[in-house]
Each structure stands twice: as structure tokens, then as C-alpha cells.
């Protein structure tokens, strides 16, 4: 756990890393990450997720899309000239990949072509399905947002116990599998970071990463400002928008929790990280302010130079969260090379560059946020 560095030092390092990566990416678009939607529905209705509680935001990319990603489409994508011969980071993270019956075949298709593979899941079905996917999987991220009462109040009854059972099953089935746990910080769980950290550490499962992540959002004011300036690429508010406000006391308590979590010495967690690595009361107030003003050191997005996301219909976007009303093309009808280097993609990159590499609706997105 990175306790030896000050928060200021961590942010400084993060800024240098982002700057180097951005400069490299801007020399020439080069695909490194591929996000795949294994399906278009979920078995949870999370309080802060657009999929279960909204018709806007990231839900736009799955509206009227086929239930499952077709294997033939996946094969076409993987054999595309933009990908073939390259080793990519292939991530299945929309919506709940373990609901896809053919996920083992999808992962195998990626793995046999030499790609690094990852699945992000809520863990409800992990214990049941880990045996099918372990041999074709490099990493798995399980979303757990607190202990049982808090987590189940956010995601649904029974989700906590299922996720913990899934973690145990995953470690047993695949001793070398990279296991990550992601904790999204909301007003429902911001006072329990240390309690959760101690619990996960006490499981003794050799977790590779436990990440505490401030929730992403697009507020009403952020969306309105963005749509005035960039009407050609309209953005909607997220399901959280202005409904998850933190009071001054909330912010103060969260700041204390972050400080205590940073000081904790984990025995069975290799890395405890915060995204973004901010900890002061003033920084946290600014992050959760609904105006969404840019945060220095977390205000540059280079995702359009390095990644693509493809839904079950073959529609291509930059990322699961990024402007899902702005499809770059369709992988069934065009090659990824034509899409990734096409006029629509290049126009977006140019406008993003002109904006300073962050549109008004981008400023609280995970793609901008460094992790310590």
C-alpha cells in the first residue's frame, strides 16, 4: 500500500504518468484496449447505475440491442486488421458478463489470439461460473460497495454474500488469477471504508487490488453546459446527477476514512488504491460539486486515441460511459480500422483536443481520473 508517498506526491506522479501517456497517444491513434458488451441486460438495479435506474447515460448504448454478443461478430472483430497480430487488453464489463451463456467461448476466442482478458462483475454468479472461465481469464474485478447491509441496499438482497463466496471460489479455482475488488464511494457507504478494508483483508485471499473509487457522474449543470457548447454530441445526465450530494459532515467523515485507510497495513491485499488520489476536505468538496469544474491533474482524456467499446449490436463507441448517443460506426458493416481512423472518430478527437482534452460533461469520468 502506497503510504510512504504524500497525497501531493501521488498526485504529482499521476500527473506525470498521464502527461507522458497522453503525449504518446496523441502522436498516432493506436488501439490498446477493447471493451466488449457480453450482453445488454443486468441482474441488479444498482442505485448509482444508469442501467438499472435510468433511460439515459450508459443505458443508451444497450437500448434495443440484442440480448447477447454474437460469437460470429466477436470473431469478425478479433480477426479485424486493426486487432489481428496485436496483443490488446480485452475487457468484458457491460452489463453483467456472467449472464452471457457463451462467455467461456468468448474469453477463449480472445485468449487463443493472445489477448489479455478481464471480466468486471457484480459477483452474483461468480461462484457458479468461475470454473467455466478461469482458464481463459487473466483478471477479474468484483464490485463490492461495503459490508452486507450497505452493499445489498445499493445492489440488491443477497448480492454481498454471493460476491464474497465468488471471491473465495475464484481464488480456489485460479491461484494465479489477478483478483480486484472495486468499492464505489457514495453517501450510503462513505463512513465504512476502513471497516470494509479490514474485512476483505481478513479473508486472507491474497487480493491483488482493492480500489476505492469516487462515483462518476454527469450533473444537470454539466450536461447543460456541454450541450450548449457541443450540441452535435449531446450528453445526458447520469442517474446519480444531483441526487447524491455529500454534506459538509459527510465530506469530513469521508476525509477521515480515507486518511485511516491509507494508514492501514494490509496483510493479504497487495495494493490498496484510491481513484482519484484526492483526500483533503476542499478537494473532495470540489469533486462532488455539481458544477463539475475541471480538477488539475485529472482533466485530460486520451481514451479516444487508445480504446473502443462494442455493444451487442456491433455499434462502436469510445467507452461504455462516453457519449453513447454518438456511435462511431458498426462493426458488422465496417472494419474497425475504418471506424477507428474514420472521419467521425477524427472529428471527435479534434474537437476534444480543442476543448483541452475534456468536454464539460467529461470532468467526473473515470477515464480522466488517475489512480494512486
Short mmCIF file of N, CA, C and O in Angstrom, two decimals, residues 233-328:
data_model
loop_
_atom_site.label_atom_id
_atom_site.label_comp_id
_atom_site.label_asym_id
_atom_site.label_seq_id
_atom_site.Cartn_x
_atom_site.Cartn_y
_atom_site.Cartn_z
N UNK A 233 -22.82 16.58 -30.20
CA UNK A 233 -22.51 15.36 -29.46
C UNK A 233 -23.15 15.45 -28.08
O UNK A 233 -22.51 15.54 -27.05
N UNK A 234 -24.47 15.48 -28.10
CA UNK A 234 -25.24 15.72 -26.88
C UNK A 234 -24.96 14.65 -25.82
O UNK A 234 -24.79 13.48 -26.13
N UNK A 235 -24.93 15.07 -24.56
CA UNK A 235 -24.76 14.17 -23.43
C UNK A 235 -25.93 14.30 -22.47
O UNK A 235 -26.47 15.40 -22.29
N UNK A 236 -26.34 13.19 -21.87
CA UNK A 236 -27.42 13.21 -20.90
C UNK A 236 -26.85 13.14 -19.49
O UNK A 236 -25.70 12.77 -19.29
N UNK A 237 -27.68 13.50 -18.51
CA UNK A 237 -27.25 13.39 -17.12
C UNK A 237 -27.18 11.92 -16.74
O UNK A 237 -27.83 11.07 -17.34
N UNK A 238 -26.36 11.62 -15.75
CA UNK A 238 -26.30 10.25 -15.24
C UNK A 238 -27.42 10.06 -14.23
O UNK A 238 -28.05 11.01 -13.78
N UNK A 239 -27.66 8.81 -13.86
CA UNK A 239 -28.75 8.54 -12.92
C UNK A 239 -28.49 9.17 -11.56
O UNK A 239 -29.41 9.49 -10.83
N UNK A 240 -27.20 9.35 -11.22
CA UNK A 240 -26.91 9.97 -9.92
C UNK A 240 -27.15 11.48 -10.00
O UNK A 240 -27.69 12.07 -9.09
N UNK A 241 -26.70 12.07 -11.10
CA UNK A 241 -26.71 13.52 -11.33
C UNK A 241 -26.61 14.32 -10.05
O UNK A 241 -25.59 14.31 -9.38
N UNK A 242 -27.67 15.03 -9.65
CA UNK A 242 -27.59 15.89 -8.47
C UNK A 242 -28.23 15.26 -7.23
O UNK A 242 -28.44 15.93 -6.22
N UNK A 243 -28.53 13.98 -7.27
CA UNK A 243 -29.27 13.36 -6.18
C UNK A 243 -28.39 12.76 -5.09
O UNK A 243 -28.89 12.33 -4.06
N UNK A 244 -27.09 12.68 -5.35
CA UNK A 244 -26.19 12.07 -4.38
C UNK A 244 -25.24 13.13 -3.81
O UNK A 244 -24.03 13.02 -3.90
N UNK A 245 -25.80 14.13 -3.20
CA UNK A 245 -24.99 15.20 -2.63
C UNK A 245 -24.37 14.77 -1.31
O UNK A 245 -24.99 14.09 -0.50
N UNK A 246 -23.15 15.21 -1.07
CA UNK A 246 -22.47 15.00 0.20
C UNK A 246 -22.54 16.29 1.01
O UNK A 246 -22.19 17.36 0.52
N UNK A 247 -22.98 16.18 2.27
CA UNK A 247 -23.00 17.34 3.15
C UNK A 247 -21.58 17.62 3.63
O UNK A 247 -20.65 16.83 3.41
N UNK A 248 -21.40 18.74 4.31
CA UNK A 248 -20.08 19.08 4.86
C UNK A 248 -19.62 18.00 5.83
O UNK A 248 -18.45 17.58 5.81
N UNK A 249 -20.52 17.52 6.67
CA UNK A 249 -20.16 16.46 7.62
C UNK A 249 -19.82 15.16 6.89
O UNK A 249 -18.91 14.42 7.32
N UNK A 250 -20.54 14.86 5.80
CA UNK A 250 -20.23 13.68 5.01
C UNK A 250 -18.80 13.75 4.47
O UNK A 250 -18.04 12.78 4.54
N UNK A 251 -18.46 14.92 3.93
CA UNK A 251 -17.14 15.12 3.35
C UNK A 251 -16.06 14.98 4.43
O UNK A 251 -15.02 14.34 4.22
N UNK A 252 -16.32 15.54 5.57
CA UNK A 252 -15.36 15.46 6.67
C UNK A 252 -15.15 14.01 7.10
O UNK A 252 -14.01 13.58 7.30
N UNK A 253 -16.24 13.26 7.24
CA UNK A 253 -16.14 11.86 7.63
C UNK A 253 -15.41 11.04 6.56
O UNK A 253 -14.60 10.16 6.88
N UNK A 254 -15.71 11.32 5.29
CA UNK A 254 -15.05 10.61 4.20
C UNK A 254 -13.56 10.89 4.21
O UNK A 254 -12.74 9.98 4.02
N UNK A 255 -13.19 12.13 4.45
CA UNK A 255 -11.78 12.51 4.51
C UNK A 255 -11.06 11.72 5.61
O UNK A 255 -9.96 11.21 5.41
N UNK A 256 -11.72 11.59 6.75
CA UNK A 256 -11.12 10.84 7.86
C UNK A 256 -10.99 9.35 7.50
O UNK A 256 -10.00 8.71 7.85
N UNK A 257 -12.00 8.81 6.81
CA UNK A 257 -11.95 7.41 6.41
C UNK A 257 -10.80 7.15 5.43
O UNK A 257 -10.09 6.14 5.52
N UNK A 258 -10.62 8.06 4.48
CA UNK A 258 -9.55 7.91 3.50
C UNK A 258 -8.19 7.95 4.19
O UNK A 258 -7.30 7.14 3.91
N UNK A 259 -8.04 8.88 5.11
CA UNK A 259 -6.78 9.00 5.84
C UNK A 259 -6.48 7.73 6.63
O UNK A 259 -5.35 7.23 6.62
N UNK A 260 -7.49 7.20 7.30
CA UNK A 260 -7.30 5.98 8.09
C UNK A 260 -7.02 4.78 7.19
O UNK A 260 -6.19 3.91 7.52
N UNK A 261 -7.70 4.70 6.05
CA UNK A 261 -7.48 3.59 5.13
C UNK A 261 -6.07 3.62 4.56
O UNK A 261 -5.43 2.58 4.37
N UNK A 262 -5.57 4.80 4.29
CA UNK A 262 -4.19 4.94 3.78
C UNK A 262 -3.18 4.47 4.82
O UNK A 262 -2.11 3.97 4.48
N UNK A 263 -3.50 4.65 6.09
CA UNK A 263 -2.57 4.29 7.16
C UNK A 263 -2.64 2.81 7.51
O UNK A 263 -1.76 2.30 8.22
N UNK A 264 -3.66 2.11 7.02
CA UNK A 264 -3.84 0.70 7.37
C UNK A 264 -2.82 -0.18 6.65
O UNK A 264 -2.57 -0.01 5.45
N UNK A 265 -2.22 -1.10 7.35
CA UNK A 265 -1.27 -2.04 6.76
C UNK A 265 -1.97 -3.36 6.47
O UNK A 265 -2.31 -4.12 7.39
N UNK A 266 -2.22 -3.61 5.20
CA UNK A 266 -2.91 -4.84 4.80
C UNK A 266 -1.95 -6.01 4.74
O UNK A 266 -0.79 -5.86 4.34
N UNK A 267 -2.44 -7.18 5.10
CA UNK A 267 -1.63 -8.38 5.10
C UNK A 267 -1.90 -9.27 3.90
O UNK A 267 -1.01 -9.98 3.44
N UNK A 268 -3.12 -9.25 3.40
CA UNK A 268 -3.46 -10.14 2.28
C UNK A 268 -4.03 -9.38 1.08
O UNK A 268 -4.67 -9.95 0.22
N UNK A 269 -3.78 -8.07 1.05
CA UNK A 269 -4.14 -7.24 -0.10
C UNK A 269 -2.86 -6.61 -0.61
O UNK A 269 -2.21 -5.85 0.11
N UNK A 270 -2.49 -6.92 -1.84
CA UNK A 270 -1.22 -6.44 -2.36
C UNK A 270 -1.21 -4.93 -2.56
O UNK A 270 -0.19 -4.28 -2.36
N UNK A 271 -2.34 -4.38 -2.94
CA UNK A 271 -2.38 -2.94 -3.23
C UNK A 271 -3.74 -2.38 -2.87
O UNK A 271 -4.76 -2.92 -3.28
N UNK A 272 -3.74 -1.30 -2.12
CA UNK A 272 -4.95 -0.54 -1.83
C UNK A 272 -4.79 0.82 -2.50
O UNK A 272 -3.80 1.52 -2.27
N UNK A 273 -5.74 1.17 -3.36
CA UNK A 273 -5.59 2.39 -4.15
C UNK A 273 -6.85 3.23 -4.10
O UNK A 273 -7.95 2.73 -3.80
N UNK A 274 -6.68 4.50 -4.43
CA UNK A 274 -7.78 5.45 -4.46
C UNK A 274 -7.82 6.12 -5.83
O UNK A 274 -6.79 6.52 -6.36
N UNK A 275 -9.02 6.23 -6.39
CA UNK A 275 -9.20 6.85 -7.70
C UNK A 275 -10.33 7.85 -7.64
O UNK A 275 -11.48 7.44 -7.42
N UNK A 276 -10.00 9.13 -7.82
CA UNK A 276 -8.68 9.74 -7.93
C UNK A 276 -8.02 9.84 -6.55
O UNK A 276 -8.70 9.73 -5.53
N UNK A 277 -6.71 10.09 -6.50
CA UNK A 277 -5.98 10.11 -5.24
C UNK A 277 -6.09 11.45 -4.51
O UNK A 277 -5.09 12.10 -4.20
N UNK A 278 -7.32 11.89 -4.24
CA UNK A 278 -7.52 13.13 -3.50
C UNK A 278 -8.05 12.81 -2.12
O UNK A 278 -8.75 11.82 -1.93
N UNK A 279 -7.70 13.64 -1.14
CA UNK A 279 -8.04 13.29 0.23
C UNK A 279 -8.43 14.47 1.11
O UNK A 279 -9.04 14.28 2.15
N UNK A 280 -8.09 15.70 0.71
CA UNK A 280 -8.41 16.83 1.57
C UNK A 280 -9.89 17.18 1.47
O UNK A 280 -10.57 16.85 0.48
N UNK A 281 -10.40 17.85 2.49
CA UNK A 281 -11.80 18.25 2.50
C UNK A 281 -12.12 19.14 1.31
O UNK A 281 -13.16 18.97 0.64
N UNK A 282 -11.24 20.09 1.02
CA UNK A 282 -11.50 21.02 -0.07
C UNK A 282 -11.51 20.29 -1.42
O UNK A 282 -12.33 20.59 -2.29
N UNK A 283 -10.59 19.34 -1.60
CA UNK A 283 -10.55 18.59 -2.85
C UNK A 283 -11.81 17.75 -3.02
O UNK A 283 -12.38 17.66 -4.12
N UNK A 284 -12.26 17.13 -1.94
CA UNK A 284 -13.46 16.30 -2.01
C UNK A 284 -14.71 17.15 -2.26
O UNK A 284 -15.59 16.77 -3.04
N UNK A 285 -14.78 18.31 -1.64
CA UNK A 285 -15.89 19.22 -1.89
C UNK A 285 -15.95 19.61 -3.36
O UNK A 285 -17.01 19.64 -3.98
N UNK A 286 -14.79 19.89 -3.89
CA UNK A 286 -14.74 20.30 -5.29
C UNK A 286 -15.14 19.16 -6.21
O UNK A 286 -15.85 19.37 -7.21
N UNK A 287 -14.70 17.94 -5.89
CA UNK A 287 -15.04 16.80 -6.73
C UNK A 287 -16.55 16.61 -6.80
O UNK A 287 -17.11 16.38 -7.88
N UNK A 288 -17.22 16.68 -5.65
CA UNK A 288 -18.65 16.40 -5.61
C UNK A 288 -19.53 17.61 -5.89
O UNK A 288 -20.76 17.50 -5.88
N UNK A 289 -18.93 18.74 -6.17
CA UNK A 289 -19.72 19.92 -6.54
C UNK A 289 -20.40 19.67 -7.88
O UNK A 289 -19.78 19.19 -8.83
N UNK A 290 -21.67 19.99 -7.96
CA UNK A 290 -22.45 19.67 -9.16
C UNK A 290 -22.03 20.46 -10.39
O UNK A 290 -22.41 20.10 -11.51
N UNK A 291 -21.26 21.53 -10.21
CA UNK A 291 -20.79 22.28 -11.37
C UNK A 291 -19.76 21.49 -12.16
O UNK A 291 -19.57 21.71 -13.35
N UNK A 292 -19.07 20.58 -11.48
CA UNK A 292 -18.12 19.71 -12.18
C UNK A 292 -16.97 20.44 -12.83
O UNK A 292 -16.53 20.08 -13.93
N UNK A 293 -16.44 21.45 -12.16
CA UNK A 293 -15.31 22.17 -12.73
C UNK A 293 -14.09 21.25 -12.83
O UNK A 293 -13.90 20.37 -11.98
N UNK A 294 -13.25 21.42 -13.85
CA UNK A 294 -12.09 20.54 -14.03
C UNK A 294 -11.18 20.52 -12.81
O UNK A 294 -11.03 21.53 -12.12
N UNK A 295 -10.58 19.38 -12.56
CA UNK A 295 -9.64 19.21 -11.45
C UNK A 295 -8.24 19.07 -12.04
O UNK A 295 -7.98 18.19 -12.86
N UNK A 296 -7.34 19.95 -11.64
CA UNK A 296 -5.98 19.92 -12.16
C UNK A 296 -5.34 18.56 -11.90
O UNK A 296 -5.39 18.03 -10.80
N UNK A 297 -4.74 18.00 -12.93
CA UNK A 297 -4.13 16.68 -12.81
C UNK A 297 -5.08 15.55 -13.14
O UNK A 297 -4.67 14.40 -13.24
N UNK A 298 -6.37 15.87 -13.27
CA UNK A 298 -7.38 14.87 -13.63
C UNK A 298 -8.32 15.49 -14.65
O UNK A 298 -9.54 15.42 -14.52
N UNK A 299 -7.74 16.13 -15.66
CA UNK A 299 -8.54 16.90 -16.61
C UNK A 299 -8.18 16.64 -18.06
O UNK A 299 -8.46 17.45 -18.94
N UNK A 300 -7.54 15.49 -18.33
CA UNK A 300 -7.17 15.14 -19.69
C UNK A 300 -7.64 13.73 -20.02
O UNK A 300 -7.34 12.79 -19.28
N UNK A 301 -8.36 13.57 -21.10
CA UNK A 301 -8.81 12.25 -21.53
C UNK A 301 -8.14 11.87 -22.85
O UNK A 301 -8.22 12.63 -23.82
N UNK A 302 -7.49 10.73 -22.87
CA UNK A 302 -6.87 10.24 -24.10
C UNK A 302 -7.50 8.94 -24.58
O UNK A 302 -6.97 8.28 -25.48
N UNK A 303 -8.62 8.55 -23.97
CA UNK A 303 -9.28 7.29 -24.33
C UNK A 303 -9.57 7.18 -25.84
O UNK A 303 -9.40 6.10 -26.42
N UNK A 304 -10.02 8.25 -26.52
CA UNK A 304 -10.32 8.11 -27.95
C UNK A 304 -9.10 7.80 -28.82
O UNK A 304 -9.26 7.51 -30.00
N UNK A 305 -7.91 7.89 -28.26
CA UNK A 305 -6.71 7.55 -29.00
C UNK A 305 -6.27 6.10 -28.77
O UNK A 305 -5.38 5.61 -29.44
N UNK A 306 -6.89 5.43 -27.78
CA UNK A 306 -6.36 4.11 -27.39
C UNK A 306 -7.41 3.01 -27.25
O UNK A 306 -7.04 1.85 -27.11
N UNK A 307 -8.70 3.31 -27.26
CA UNK A 307 -9.66 2.26 -26.97
C UNK A 307 -10.96 2.39 -27.77
O UNK A 307 -11.28 3.46 -28.28
N UNK A 308 -11.68 1.29 -27.82
CA UNK A 308 -13.01 1.23 -28.42
C UNK A 308 -13.89 0.33 -27.56
O UNK A 308 -13.40 -0.57 -26.87
N UNK A 309 -15.19 0.57 -27.62
CA UNK A 309 -16.17 -0.29 -26.96
C UNK A 309 -17.20 -0.72 -28.00
O UNK A 309 -17.61 0.08 -28.85
N UNK A 310 -17.62 -1.98 -27.94
CA UNK A 310 -18.56 -2.53 -28.92
C UNK A 310 -19.72 -3.20 -28.20
O UNK A 310 -19.51 -4.07 -27.35
N UNK A 311 -20.94 -2.78 -28.54
CA UNK A 311 -22.11 -3.38 -27.88
C UNK A 311 -22.58 -4.61 -28.64
O UNK A 311 -21.98 -5.02 -29.64
N UNK A 312 -23.65 -5.21 -28.17
CA UNK A 312 -24.12 -6.48 -28.75
C UNK A 312 -24.65 -6.32 -30.17
O UNK A 312 -24.78 -7.31 -30.90
N UNK A 313 -24.98 -5.09 -30.57
CA UNK A 313 -25.46 -4.85 -31.93
C UNK A 313 -24.30 -4.58 -32.89
O UNK A 313 -24.52 -4.45 -34.10
N UNK A 314 -23.09 -4.46 -32.34
CA UNK A 314 -21.94 -4.14 -33.16
C UNK A 314 -21.66 -2.65 -33.24
O UNK A 314 -20.70 -2.23 -33.90
N UNK A 315 -22.48 -1.83 -32.57
CA UNK A 315 -22.24 -0.39 -32.56
C UNK A 315 -20.96 -0.09 -31.78
O UNK A 315 -20.71 -0.68 -30.72
N UNK A 316 -20.17 0.83 -32.29
CA UNK A 316 -18.86 1.12 -31.72
C UNK A 316 -18.87 2.50 -31.07
O UNK A 316 -19.28 3.49 -31.68
N UNK A 317 -18.41 2.55 -29.84
CA UNK A 317 -18.30 3.79 -29.07
C UNK A 317 -16.87 3.89 -28.54
O UNK A 317 -16.05 2.99 -28.72
N UNK A 318 -16.57 4.98 -27.85
CA UNK A 318 -15.25 5.10 -27.24
C UNK A 318 -15.13 4.25 -25.98
O UNK A 318 -14.12 3.67 -25.70
N UNK A 319 -16.19 4.25 -25.19
CA UNK A 319 -16.14 3.61 -23.89
C UNK A 319 -17.58 3.38 -23.46
O UNK A 319 -18.51 3.98 -24.01
N UNK A 320 -17.79 2.54 -22.48
CA UNK A 320 -19.16 2.28 -22.04
C UNK A 320 -19.83 3.52 -21.49
O UNK A 320 -21.05 3.64 -21.54
N UNK A 321 -19.06 4.49 -20.98
CA UNK A 321 -19.65 5.70 -20.39
C UNK A 321 -19.62 6.90 -21.32
O UNK A 321 -20.21 7.92 -21.01
N UNK A 322 -18.93 6.82 -22.41
CA UNK A 322 -18.63 8.02 -23.19
C UNK A 322 -19.59 8.24 -24.35
O UNK A 322 -19.52 7.54 -25.37
N UNK A 323 -20.48 9.22 -24.22
CA UNK A 323 -21.28 9.73 -25.33
C UNK A 323 -21.91 8.61 -26.15
O UNK A 323 -21.64 8.44 -27.34
N UNK A 324 -22.79 7.86 -25.48
CA UNK A 324 -23.37 6.70 -26.12
C UNK A 324 -24.49 7.02 -27.10
O UNK A 324 -25.15 6.11 -27.60
N UNK A 325 -24.71 8.30 -27.36
CA UNK A 325 -25.59 8.67 -28.45
C UNK A 325 -24.77 8.98 -29.69
O UNK A 325 -25.31 9.38 -30.73
N UNK A 326 -23.46 8.79 -29.60
CA UNK A 326 -22.54 9.13 -30.68
C UNK A 326 -21.78 7.87 -31.12
O UNK A 326 -20.63 7.65 -30.75
N UNK A 327 -22.45 7.02 -31.87
CA UNK A 327 -21.81 5.80 -32.37
C UNK A 327 -20.84 6.17 -33.48
O UNK A 327 -21.15 6.95 -34.38
N UNK A 328 -19.65 5.58 -33.41
CA UNK A 328 -18.61 5.85 -34.41
C UNK A 328 -18.83 5.06 -35.68
O UNK A 328 -18.32 5.42 -36.74
#
